[in-house]
mmCIF file of C-alpha atoms in Angstrom:
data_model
loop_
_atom_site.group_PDB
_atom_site.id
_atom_site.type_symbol
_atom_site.label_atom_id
_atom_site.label_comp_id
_atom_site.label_asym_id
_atom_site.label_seq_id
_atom_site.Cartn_x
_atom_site.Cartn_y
_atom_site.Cartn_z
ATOM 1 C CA UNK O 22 14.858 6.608 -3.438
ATOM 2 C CA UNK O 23 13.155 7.098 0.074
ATOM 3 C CA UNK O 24 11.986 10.355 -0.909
ATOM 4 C CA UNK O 25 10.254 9.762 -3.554
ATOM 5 C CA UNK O 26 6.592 10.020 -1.781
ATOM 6 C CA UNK O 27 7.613 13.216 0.076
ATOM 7 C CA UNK O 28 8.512 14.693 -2.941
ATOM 8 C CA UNK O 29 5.375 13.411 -4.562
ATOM 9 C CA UNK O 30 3.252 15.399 -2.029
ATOM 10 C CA UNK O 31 4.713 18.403 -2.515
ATOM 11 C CA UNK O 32 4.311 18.442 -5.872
ATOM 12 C CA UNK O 33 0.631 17.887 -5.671
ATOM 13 C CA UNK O 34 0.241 21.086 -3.296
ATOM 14 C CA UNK O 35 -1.702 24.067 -4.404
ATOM 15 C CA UNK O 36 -3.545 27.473 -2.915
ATOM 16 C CA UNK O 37 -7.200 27.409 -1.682
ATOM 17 C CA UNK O 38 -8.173 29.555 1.320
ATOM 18 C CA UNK O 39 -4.909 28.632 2.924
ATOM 19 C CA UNK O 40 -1.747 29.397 2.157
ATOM 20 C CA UNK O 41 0.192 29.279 -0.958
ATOM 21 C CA UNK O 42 1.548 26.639 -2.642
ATOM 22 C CA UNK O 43 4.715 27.992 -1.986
ATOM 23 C CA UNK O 44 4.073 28.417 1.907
ATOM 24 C CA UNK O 45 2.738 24.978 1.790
ATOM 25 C CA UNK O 46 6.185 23.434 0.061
ATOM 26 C CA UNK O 47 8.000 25.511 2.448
ATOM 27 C CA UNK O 48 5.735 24.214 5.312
ATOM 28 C CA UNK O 49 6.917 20.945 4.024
ATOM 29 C CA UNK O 50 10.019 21.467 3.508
ATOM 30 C CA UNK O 51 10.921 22.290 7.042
ATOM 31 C CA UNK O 52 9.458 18.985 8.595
ATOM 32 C CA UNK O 53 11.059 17.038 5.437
ATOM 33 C CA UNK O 54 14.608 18.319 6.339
ATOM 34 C CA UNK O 55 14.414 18.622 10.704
ATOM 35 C CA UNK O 56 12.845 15.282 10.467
ATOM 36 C CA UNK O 57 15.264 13.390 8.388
ATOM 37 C CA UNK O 58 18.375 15.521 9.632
ATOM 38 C CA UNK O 59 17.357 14.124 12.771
ATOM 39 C CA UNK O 60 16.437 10.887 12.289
ATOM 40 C CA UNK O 61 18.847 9.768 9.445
ATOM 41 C CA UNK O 62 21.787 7.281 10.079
ATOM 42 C CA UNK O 63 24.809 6.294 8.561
ATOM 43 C CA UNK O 64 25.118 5.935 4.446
ATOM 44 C CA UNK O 65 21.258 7.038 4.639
ATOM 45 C CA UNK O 66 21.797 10.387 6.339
ATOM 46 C CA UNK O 67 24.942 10.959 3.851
ATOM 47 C CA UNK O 68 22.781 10.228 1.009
ATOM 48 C CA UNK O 69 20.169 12.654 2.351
ATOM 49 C CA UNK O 70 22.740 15.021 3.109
ATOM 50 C CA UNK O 71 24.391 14.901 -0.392
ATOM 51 C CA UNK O 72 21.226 15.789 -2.007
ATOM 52 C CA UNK O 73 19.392 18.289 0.348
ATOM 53 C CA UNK O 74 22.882 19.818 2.562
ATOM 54 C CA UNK O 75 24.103 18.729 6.329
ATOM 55 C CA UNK O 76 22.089 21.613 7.937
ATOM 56 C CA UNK O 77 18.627 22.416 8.280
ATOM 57 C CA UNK O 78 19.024 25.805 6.778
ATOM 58 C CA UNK O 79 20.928 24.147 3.620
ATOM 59 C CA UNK O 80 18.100 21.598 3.446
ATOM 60 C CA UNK O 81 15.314 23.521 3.674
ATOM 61 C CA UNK O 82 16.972 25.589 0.744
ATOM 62 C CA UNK O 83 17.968 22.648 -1.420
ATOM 63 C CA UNK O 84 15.009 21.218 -1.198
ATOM 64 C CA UNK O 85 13.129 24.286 -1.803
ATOM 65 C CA UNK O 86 14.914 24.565 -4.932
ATOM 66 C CA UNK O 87 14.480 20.941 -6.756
ATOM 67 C CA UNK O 88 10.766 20.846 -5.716
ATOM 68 C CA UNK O 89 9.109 24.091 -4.650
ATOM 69 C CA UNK O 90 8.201 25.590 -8.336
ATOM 70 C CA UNK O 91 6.516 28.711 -9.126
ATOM 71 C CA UNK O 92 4.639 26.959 -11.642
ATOM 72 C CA UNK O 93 4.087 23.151 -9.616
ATOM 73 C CA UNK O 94 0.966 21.566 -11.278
ATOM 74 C CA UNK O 95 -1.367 21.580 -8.124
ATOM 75 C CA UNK O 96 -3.544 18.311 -7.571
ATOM 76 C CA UNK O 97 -4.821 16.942 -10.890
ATOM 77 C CA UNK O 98 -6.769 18.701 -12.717
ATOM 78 C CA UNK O 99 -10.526 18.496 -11.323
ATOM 79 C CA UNK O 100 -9.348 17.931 -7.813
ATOM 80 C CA UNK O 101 -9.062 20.779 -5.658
ATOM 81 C CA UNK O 102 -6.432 21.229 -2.647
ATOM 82 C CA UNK O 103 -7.909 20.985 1.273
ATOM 83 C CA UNK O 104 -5.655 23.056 2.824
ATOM 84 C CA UNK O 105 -6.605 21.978 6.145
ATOM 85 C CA UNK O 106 -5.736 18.258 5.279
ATOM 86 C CA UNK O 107 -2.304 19.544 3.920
ATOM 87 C CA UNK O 108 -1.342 21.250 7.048
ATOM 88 C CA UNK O 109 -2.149 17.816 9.390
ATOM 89 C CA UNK O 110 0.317 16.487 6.833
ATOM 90 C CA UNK O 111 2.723 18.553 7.683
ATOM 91 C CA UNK O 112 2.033 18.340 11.455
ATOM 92 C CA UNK O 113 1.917 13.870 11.070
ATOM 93 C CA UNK O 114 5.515 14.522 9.242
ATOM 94 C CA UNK O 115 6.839 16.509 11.955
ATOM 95 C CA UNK O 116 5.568 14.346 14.599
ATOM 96 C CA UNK O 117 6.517 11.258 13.175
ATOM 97 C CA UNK O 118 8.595 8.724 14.560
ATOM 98 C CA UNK O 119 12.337 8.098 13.168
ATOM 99 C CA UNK O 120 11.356 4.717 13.150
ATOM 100 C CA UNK O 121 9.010 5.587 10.375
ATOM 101 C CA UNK O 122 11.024 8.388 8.739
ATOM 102 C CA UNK O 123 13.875 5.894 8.021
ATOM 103 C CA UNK O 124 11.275 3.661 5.969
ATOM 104 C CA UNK O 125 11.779 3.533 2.226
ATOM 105 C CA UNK O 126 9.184 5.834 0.665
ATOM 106 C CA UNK O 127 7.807 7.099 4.247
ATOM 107 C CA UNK O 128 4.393 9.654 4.316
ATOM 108 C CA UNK O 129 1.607 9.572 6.794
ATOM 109 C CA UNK O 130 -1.428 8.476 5.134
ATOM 110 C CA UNK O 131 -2.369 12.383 5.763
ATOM 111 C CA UNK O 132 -0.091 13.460 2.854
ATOM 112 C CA UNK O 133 -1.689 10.954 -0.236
ATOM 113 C CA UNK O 134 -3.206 12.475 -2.956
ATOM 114 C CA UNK O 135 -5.500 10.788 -2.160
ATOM 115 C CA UNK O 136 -6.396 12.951 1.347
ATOM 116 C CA UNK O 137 -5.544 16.159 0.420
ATOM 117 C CA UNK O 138 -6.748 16.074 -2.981
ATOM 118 C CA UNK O 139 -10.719 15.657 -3.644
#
């Protein structure tokens, strides 16, 4: 599924000298939802919407739920988190096309584990 790489991101998100990993999956979460509930079309915007909800507030909630976790596993283990790198992923998601959005598997290069996680 197309989200499969946002959800990957999130999942690698943890606190250091930023926010939380839970403000940081809700950071996400937000762009995730405005961006696709925005940029979405036809059977892909129902899929999205049958997962995650039609609004933004549903979304955000949903998605919240299936991947925000009290106890996420943070980047792997010898890595640490750069929270400043995190939040220009969330900023690249936000600002990103819908031509790019509506790509299979979609994420700015900003969001790898690779970037944020060192």
């Amino acid at each position: 599924m197309k989200f499969v790489a946002a959800l990957a991101v999130v999942l690698s998100v943890a606190a250091a000298c930023g926010p939380s990993a839970q403000q940081a999956c809700d950071d996400f979460a937000v762009a995730f939802c405005s961006q696709n509930l925005a940029c979405l079309q036809g059977g892909d915007l129902q899929t999205f919407q049958s997962a995650y909800g039609s609004d933004q507030t549903d979304c955000v909630a949903n998605y919240e739920a299936l991947n925000c976790k009290p106890n996420q596993t943070p980047c792997p283990a010898g890595l640490g988190f750069d929270t400043g790198l995190y939040e220009q992923c969330v900023k690249d998601y936000q600002n990103a096309s819908c031509i790019d959005v509506s790509q299979p598997g979609f994420q700015p290069a900003s969001c790898s584990n690779g970037t944020v996680c060192h």
